């Protein structure tokens, strides 16, 4: 287990990045920087504003992941703290890669300072991961039911009936999850670690807030694409769900290259400079700016923790003199 954590996932991420960059090189070698800058300049002010709004909505929904998890644990914490913790966790995890592990360190550090124990933090992390997975499964299923040809964007000549079948199977997974909550099935237990089915109201919130985050994140790319060659929000959403999920599974830092390769494979007829510009906007708004802000949050948190420790030390010294 230790070997897997220390070497396997970083190796998987390195291989994914290397292979994706190689593929991207062949996709982008004919694109000039001037074309990309022209495409960025062509994005209207209103679409920049809408893309920023989508970013804010996405990170607000991500904070909802943690709030639902705390509600599942019967814990209440101030919303500003939860938002800052969630924002920092996802900003760092999305950029560093191996999101479950890198995010776990930040959440453990933050939430144990508010009285949660290690087991509770573990349940919270599992809950948030499940919420994201449910969102991708749910939206993937809906996208395929509404547009069964979506898989043919990645696999040529994929049959329409296959798209419907995959969509129905994905929605069946969601149905089973809801059924497990309603019937209060036995929790998943691995040694002393136990994850129970959330109560039905929390499951309902998961199936609203989770998809809302993914819908908003996909909206960033949708609004950054040129209107004349935009394939439509539903297609962008379906491609985004597949590519972003693959980027997270790759454990590549920021899903570097993986996200871009799948978008270029799915939309070969789109102007590559315009598509690259839209993906750069996504990385800028959803990854890089939040990452920079999150570093400030980390420094502020560590400073407050240091000041608290110094205060306690002074109190101990003073009490010792008395």
Tab-separated table of C-alpha atoms in Angstrom:
chain	number	residue	atom	x	y	z
A	1	UNK	CA	0.000	0.000	0.000
A	2	UNK	CA	2.821	2.382	0.914
A	3	UNK	CA	4.598	1.556	-2.366
A	4	UNK	CA	1.408	2.297	-4.298
A	5	UNK	CA	0.977	5.713	-2.697
A	6	UNK	CA	4.620	6.734	-3.043
A	7	UNK	CA	5.464	5.494	-6.519
A	8	UNK	CA	2.567	4.092	-8.565
A	9	UNK	CA	0.252	7.117	-8.782
A	10	UNK	CA	3.065	9.607	-9.476
A	11	UNK	CA	4.306	7.206	-12.178
A	12	UNK	CA	0.804	6.970	-13.671
A	13	UNK	CA	0.574	10.763	-13.700
A	14	UNK	CA	3.989	11.097	-15.343
A	15	UNK	CA	3.109	8.583	-18.058
A	16	UNK	CA	-0.259	10.278	-18.682
A	17	UNK	CA	1.360	13.708	-18.974
A	18	UNK	CA	4.137	12.461	-21.271
A	19	UNK	CA	1.769	10.615	-23.593
A	20	UNK	CA	-0.737	13.481	-23.646
A	21	UNK	CA	1.952	16.069	-24.419
A	22	UNK	CA	3.208	13.882	-27.272
A	23	UNK	CA	-0.317	13.667	-28.695
A	24	UNK	CA	-0.866	17.375	-28.184
A	25	UNK	CA	2.341	18.206	-30.001
A	26	UNK	CA	1.003	16.486	-33.105
A	27	UNK	CA	-2.348	18.244	-32.683
A	28	UNK	CA	-0.965	21.734	-32.097
A	29	UNK	CA	2.263	21.909	-34.109
A	30	UNK	CA	0.573	23.847	-36.912
A	31	UNK	CA	-1.078	26.412	-34.612
A	32	UNK	CA	0.598	29.800	-34.303
A	33	UNK	CA	0.609	31.831	-31.117
A	34	UNK	CA	-0.886	34.749	-33.052
A	35	UNK	CA	-3.922	32.614	-33.917
A	36	UNK	CA	-4.421	31.686	-30.273
A	37	UNK	CA	-4.094	35.313	-29.135
A	38	UNK	CA	-6.562	36.366	-31.839
A	39	UNK	CA	-9.050	33.737	-30.575
A	40	UNK	CA	-8.646	34.964	-27.003
A	41	UNK	CA	-9.177	38.542	-28.134
A	42	UNK	CA	-12.309	37.469	-30.039
A	43	UNK	CA	-14.049	36.329	-26.829
A	44	UNK	CA	-16.602	39.012	-26.035
A	45	UNK	CA	-16.688	40.843	-22.714
A	46	UNK	CA	-20.096	39.367	-21.921
A	47	UNK	CA	-18.755	35.842	-22.432
A	48	UNK	CA	-15.743	36.589	-20.223
A	49	UNK	CA	-18.162	37.724	-17.506
A	50	UNK	CA	-20.305	34.597	-17.945
A	51	UNK	CA	-17.207	32.393	-17.770
A	52	UNK	CA	-16.133	34.101	-14.530
A	53	UNK	CA	-19.658	33.652	-13.122
A	54	UNK	CA	-19.475	29.948	-13.989
A	55	UNK	CA	-16.167	29.727	-12.111
A	56	UNK	CA	-17.647	31.342	-8.997
A	57	UNK	CA	-20.695	29.063	-9.196
A	58	UNK	CA	-18.500	25.967	-9.601
A	59	UNK	CA	-16.409	26.727	-6.506
A	60	UNK	CA	-19.512	27.641	-4.509
A	61	UNK	CA	-20.967	24.243	-5.399
A	62	UNK	CA	-17.693	22.565	-4.394
A	63	UNK	CA	-18.086	24.157	-0.956
A	64	UNK	CA	-21.510	22.499	-0.934
A	65	UNK	CA	-19.728	19.119	-1.153
A	66	UNK	CA	-18.067	19.763	2.200
A	67	UNK	CA	-21.213	21.210	3.750
A	68	UNK	CA	-23.191	18.100	2.774
A	69	UNK	CA	-20.440	15.862	4.137
A	70	UNK	CA	-20.438	17.742	7.458
A	71	UNK	CA	-24.225	17.473	7.592
A	72	UNK	CA	-23.870	13.723	6.985
A	73	UNK	CA	-21.479	13.621	9.960
A	74	UNK	CA	-23.873	15.748	12.079
A	75	UNK	CA	-21.230	18.458	12.318
A	76	UNK	CA	-21.677	22.211	11.903
A	77	UNK	CA	-18.875	24.621	11.074
A	78	UNK	CA	-18.897	28.291	9.987
A	79	UNK	CA	-19.514	28.618	6.243
A	80	UNK	CA	-16.526	30.964	5.608
A	81	UNK	CA	-14.182	28.348	7.083
A	82	UNK	CA	-15.782	25.518	5.076
A	83	UNK	CA	-15.650	27.569	1.862
A	84	UNK	CA	-11.996	28.478	2.393
A	85	UNK	CA	-11.102	24.859	3.169
A	86	UNK	CA	-12.999	23.506	0.152
A	87	UNK	CA	-11.636	26.185	-2.179
A	88	UNK	CA	-8.063	25.529	-1.064
A	89	UNK	CA	-8.464	21.754	-1.212
A	90	UNK	CA	-9.775	21.642	-4.769
A	91	UNK	CA	-7.510	24.404	-6.058
A	92	UNK	CA	-4.396	22.619	-4.824
A	93	UNK	CA	-5.609	19.097	-5.656
A	94	UNK	CA	-6.654	19.968	-9.206
A	95	UNK	CA	-3.241	21.496	-9.922
A	96	UNK	CA	-0.972	19.042	-8.106
A	97	UNK	CA	-2.716	15.850	-9.204
A	98	UNK	CA	-3.516	12.691	-7.171
A	99	UNK	CA	-6.451	14.778	-5.937
A	100	UNK	CA	-7.665	12.387	-3.242
A	101	UNK	CA	-4.255	12.247	-1.543
A	102	UNK	CA	-3.262	15.899	-1.929
A	103	UNK	CA	-6.736	17.076	-0.936
A	104	UNK	CA	-6.763	14.740	2.063
A	105	UNK	CA	-3.722	16.435	3.591
A	106	UNK	CA	-5.316	19.886	3.439
A	107	UNK	CA	-8.687	18.713	4.734
A	108	UNK	CA	-7.092	16.766	7.584
A	109	UNK	CA	-5.010	19.759	8.615
A	110	UNK	CA	-7.985	22.124	8.494
A	111	UNK	CA	-10.824	20.042	9.912
A	112	UNK	CA	-8.880	18.480	12.789
A	113	UNK	CA	-8.181	22.038	13.942
A	114	UNK	CA	-11.978	22.363	14.352
A	115	UNK	CA	-12.416	19.206	16.403
A	116	UNK	CA	-13.009	16.494	13.803
A	117	UNK	CA	-11.048	13.281	14.290
A	118	UNK	CA	-9.158	11.385	11.603
A	119	UNK	CA	-12.006	8.934	10.985
A	120	UNK	CA	-14.500	11.741	10.425
A	121	UNK	CA	-12.146	13.488	7.999
A	122	UNK	CA	-11.763	10.194	6.138
A	123	UNK	CA	-15.542	9.858	5.799
A	124	UNK	CA	-15.763	13.485	4.643
A	125	UNK	CA	-13.143	12.887	1.937
A	126	UNK	CA	-14.893	9.712	0.763
A	127	UNK	CA	-18.248	11.518	0.732
A	128	UNK	CA	-16.897	14.344	-1.452
A	129	UNK	CA	-15.266	11.889	-3.864
A	130	UNK	CA	-18.524	9.950	-4.140
A	131	UNK	CA	-20.459	13.171	-4.751
A	132	UNK	CA	-18.188	14.114	-7.663
A	133	UNK	CA	-18.418	10.586	-9.083
A	134	UNK	CA	-22.210	10.643	-8.828
A	135	UNK	CA	-22.310	14.006	-10.619
A	136	UNK	CA	-20.241	12.688	-13.541
A	137	UNK	CA	-22.227	9.447	-13.742
A	138	UNK	CA	-25.561	11.279	-13.575
A	139	UNK	CA	-24.663	13.930	-16.159
A	140	UNK	CA	-22.959	11.351	-18.350
A	141	UNK	CA	-26.104	9.248	-18.351
A	142	UNK	CA	-28.377	12.205	-19.081
A	143	UNK	CA	-26.064	13.434	-21.866
A	144	UNK	CA	-26.070	10.027	-23.555
A	145	UNK	CA	-29.841	9.642	-23.304
A	146	UNK	CA	-30.346	13.076	-24.869
A	147	UNK	CA	-27.507	12.653	-27.387
A	148	UNK	CA	-26.680	8.936	-27.866
A	149	UNK	CA	-24.196	9.793	-30.638
A	150	UNK	CA	-21.904	11.450	-28.095
A	151	UNK	CA	-19.616	8.420	-27.727
A	152	UNK	CA	-18.971	8.471	-31.476
A	153	UNK	CA	-17.028	11.701	-30.859
A	154	UNK	CA	-14.416	9.535	-29.111
A	155	UNK	CA	-14.979	6.119	-30.741
A	156	UNK	CA	-15.761	6.305	-34.458
A	157	UNK	CA	-18.879	4.442	-35.653
A	158	UNK	CA	-20.023	3.773	-32.080
A	159	UNK	CA	-23.670	2.671	-32.506
A	160	UNK	CA	-26.542	4.835	-31.313
A	161	UNK	CA	-28.063	1.927	-29.419
A	162	UNK	CA	-24.728	1.601	-27.580
A	163	UNK	CA	-24.979	5.225	-26.460
A	164	UNK	CA	-28.483	4.638	-25.122
A	165	UNK	CA	-27.330	1.446	-23.374
A	166	UNK	CA	-24.387	3.138	-21.647
A	167	UNK	CA	-26.624	6.059	-20.643
A	168	UNK	CA	-29.231	3.749	-19.115
A	169	UNK	CA	-26.528	1.795	-17.246
A	170	UNK	CA	-25.092	5.007	-15.808
A	171	UNK	CA	-28.500	6.173	-14.609
A	172	UNK	CA	-29.115	2.691	-13.161
A	173	UNK	CA	-26.071	3.238	-10.912
A	174	UNK	CA	-27.649	6.448	-9.627
A	175	UNK	CA	-30.947	4.611	-9.063
A	176	UNK	CA	-29.192	1.916	-7.028
A	177	UNK	CA	-27.484	4.576	-4.911
A	178	UNK	CA	-30.811	6.275	-4.188
A	179	UNK	CA	-32.379	2.876	-3.449
A	180	UNK	CA	-29.591	2.099	-0.985
A	181	UNK	CA	-30.281	5.346	0.851
A	182	UNK	CA	-34.050	4.848	0.936
A	183	UNK	CA	-33.724	1.245	2.142
A	184	UNK	CA	-30.925	2.099	4.555
A	185	UNK	CA	-28.689	-0.694	3.316
A	186	UNK	CA	-25.647	-1.815	5.280
A	187	UNK	CA	-22.714	0.610	5.157
A	188	UNK	CA	-19.498	-0.088	3.279
A	189	UNK	CA	-16.907	-1.130	5.852
A	190	UNK	CA	-13.165	-1.607	5.306
A	191	UNK	CA	-11.638	-2.730	8.605
A	192	UNK	CA	-12.572	-0.003	11.090
A	193	UNK	CA	-13.433	2.530	8.354
A	194	UNK	CA	-17.171	2.718	7.664
A	195	UNK	CA	-19.094	4.771	5.080
A	196	UNK	CA	-22.860	4.784	5.523
A	197	UNK	CA	-25.454	5.657	2.897
A	198	UNK	CA	-26.461	9.310	3.400
A	199	UNK	CA	-29.993	10.112	4.456
A	200	UNK	CA	-32.413	10.708	1.505
A	201	UNK	CA	-32.441	14.541	1.856
A	202	UNK	CA	-28.629	14.558	1.652
A	203	UNK	CA	-28.685	12.230	-1.379
A	204	UNK	CA	-31.081	14.648	-3.061
A	205	UNK	CA	-28.692	17.504	-2.305
A	206	UNK	CA	-25.810	15.458	-3.735
A	207	UNK	CA	-27.728	14.961	-6.987
A	208	UNK	CA	-28.331	18.718	-7.251
A	209	UNK	CA	-25.136	20.340	-5.998
A	210	UNK	CA	-22.726	17.808	-7.529
A	211	UNK	CA	-24.073	18.182	-11.094
A	212	UNK	CA	-24.323	21.955	-10.600
A	213	UNK	CA	-20.555	22.144	-10.110
A	214	UNK	CA	-19.839	20.125	-13.259
A	215	UNK	CA	-22.422	22.085	-15.277
A	216	UNK	CA	-20.806	25.354	-14.223
A	217	UNK	CA	-17.258	24.148	-14.955
A	218	UNK	CA	-18.307	23.016	-18.443
A	219	UNK	CA	-19.924	26.414	-18.928
A	220	UNK	CA	-16.498	28.074	-18.700
A	221	UNK	CA	-15.360	26.294	-21.869
A	222	UNK	CA	-18.737	26.721	-23.570
A	223	UNK	CA	-18.723	30.516	-23.184
A	224	UNK	CA	-15.071	30.740	-24.274
A	225	UNK	CA	-15.737	28.959	-27.589
A	226	UNK	CA	-16.582	31.045	-30.695
A	227	UNK	CA	-20.309	31.288	-31.403
A	228	UNK	CA	-20.007	30.399	-35.082
A	229	UNK	CA	-18.400	26.975	-34.477
A	230	UNK	CA	-19.718	26.216	-31.010
A	231	UNK	CA	-21.154	22.647	-31.052
A	232	UNK	CA	-23.695	23.482	-28.337
A	233	UNK	CA	-23.704	23.248	-24.565
A	234	UNK	CA	-24.936	19.640	-24.360
A	235	UNK	CA	-22.078	18.366	-26.529
A	236	UNK	CA	-19.512	20.491	-24.669
A	237	UNK	CA	-20.883	19.138	-21.388
A	238	UNK	CA	-20.652	15.521	-22.508
A	239	UNK	CA	-17.083	15.953	-23.747
A	240	UNK	CA	-16.141	17.827	-20.577
A	241	UNK	CA	-17.531	15.098	-18.280
A	242	UNK	CA	-15.505	12.440	-20.122
A	243	UNK	CA	-12.308	14.475	-20.439
A	244	UNK	CA	-12.307	15.959	-16.926
A	245	UNK	CA	-13.037	12.548	-15.382
A	246	UNK	CA	-10.140	11.065	-17.379
A	247	UNK	CA	-7.907	13.948	-16.288
A	248	UNK	CA	-8.720	13.279	-12.625
A	249	UNK	CA	-8.218	9.514	-12.994
A	250	UNK	CA	-4.863	10.076	-14.689
A	251	UNK	CA	-3.516	11.764	-11.521
A	252	UNK	CA	-1.616	14.084	-13.855
A	253	UNK	CA	-0.959	17.531	-12.312
A	254	UNK	CA	-3.889	19.650	-13.423
A	255	UNK	CA	-4.848	16.846	-15.809
A	256	UNK	CA	-2.152	18.423	-17.977
A	257	UNK	CA	-2.636	17.425	-21.587
A	258	UNK	CA	-5.291	14.791	-20.883
A	259	UNK	CA	-8.173	17.262	-20.927
A	260	UNK	CA	-6.890	18.966	-24.062
A	261	UNK	CA	-6.209	15.751	-26.000
A	262	UNK	CA	-9.730	14.424	-25.482
A	263	UNK	CA	-11.286	17.736	-26.505
A	264	UNK	CA	-9.208	17.823	-29.694
A	265	UNK	CA	-10.062	14.208	-30.461
A	266	UNK	CA	-13.767	14.855	-29.910
A	267	UNK	CA	-13.891	18.100	-31.939
A	268	UNK	CA	-11.521	17.564	-34.879
A	269	UNK	CA	-13.424	19.922	-37.184
A	270	UNK	CA	-13.264	22.948	-34.884
A	271	UNK	CA	-10.671	25.662	-35.395
A	272	UNK	CA	-7.810	24.317	-33.217
A	273	UNK	CA	-6.638	27.801	-32.218
A	274	UNK	CA	-10.125	28.718	-30.975
A	275	UNK	CA	-10.453	25.425	-29.090
A	276	UNK	CA	-7.018	25.834	-27.513
A	277	UNK	CA	-7.915	29.385	-26.486
A	278	UNK	CA	-11.111	28.149	-24.777
A	279	UNK	CA	-9.183	25.462	-22.903
A	280	UNK	CA	-6.605	28.045	-21.828
A	281	UNK	CA	-9.419	30.216	-20.461
A	282	UNK	CA	-10.663	27.198	-18.491
A	283	UNK	CA	-7.206	26.525	-17.066
A	284	UNK	CA	-6.729	30.208	-16.233
A	285	UNK	CA	-10.088	30.678	-14.472
A	286	UNK	CA	-10.673	27.237	-12.944
A	287	UNK	CA	-7.109	26.154	-12.137
A	288	UNK	CA	-4.401	28.817	-12.083
A	289	UNK	CA	-6.126	31.819	-10.464
A	290	UNK	CA	-7.783	29.693	-7.719
A	291	UNK	CA	-4.433	27.979	-7.092
A	292	UNK	CA	-2.731	31.334	-6.528
A	293	UNK	CA	-5.509	32.465	-4.179
A	294	UNK	CA	-5.437	29.146	-2.312
A	295	UNK	CA	-1.745	29.617	-1.494
A	296	UNK	CA	-2.691	32.847	0.284
A	297	UNK	CA	-5.365	30.948	2.249
A	298	UNK	CA	-2.802	28.310	3.254
A	299	UNK	CA	-0.362	30.960	4.494
A	300	UNK	CA	-3.118	32.732	6.454
A	301	UNK	CA	-4.269	29.459	8.052
A	302	UNK	CA	-0.745	28.387	9.018
A	303	UNK	CA	-0.044	31.854	10.427
A	304	UNK	CA	-3.178	31.674	12.609
A	305	UNK	CA	-2.215	28.174	13.803
A	306	UNK	CA	1.298	29.349	14.657
A	307	UNK	CA	-0.035	32.338	16.590
A	308	UNK	CA	-2.378	30.055	18.562
A	309	UNK	CA	0.486	27.731	19.470
A	310	UNK	CA	2.646	30.669	20.569
A	311	UNK	CA	-0.227	32.019	22.671
A	312	UNK	CA	-0.704	28.649	24.391
A	313	UNK	CA	3.038	28.381	24.995
A	314	UNK	CA	3.100	31.828	26.638
A	315	UNK	CA	0.135	30.889	28.815
A	316	UNK	CA	1.887	27.693	29.924
A	317	UNK	CA	5.049	29.629	30.759
A	318	UNK	CA	3.082	32.244	32.714
A	319	UNK	CA	1.115	29.579	34.606
A	320	UNK	CA	4.428	27.840	35.436
A	321	UNK	CA	5.831	31.030	36.984
A	322	UNK	CA	2.753	31.310	39.206
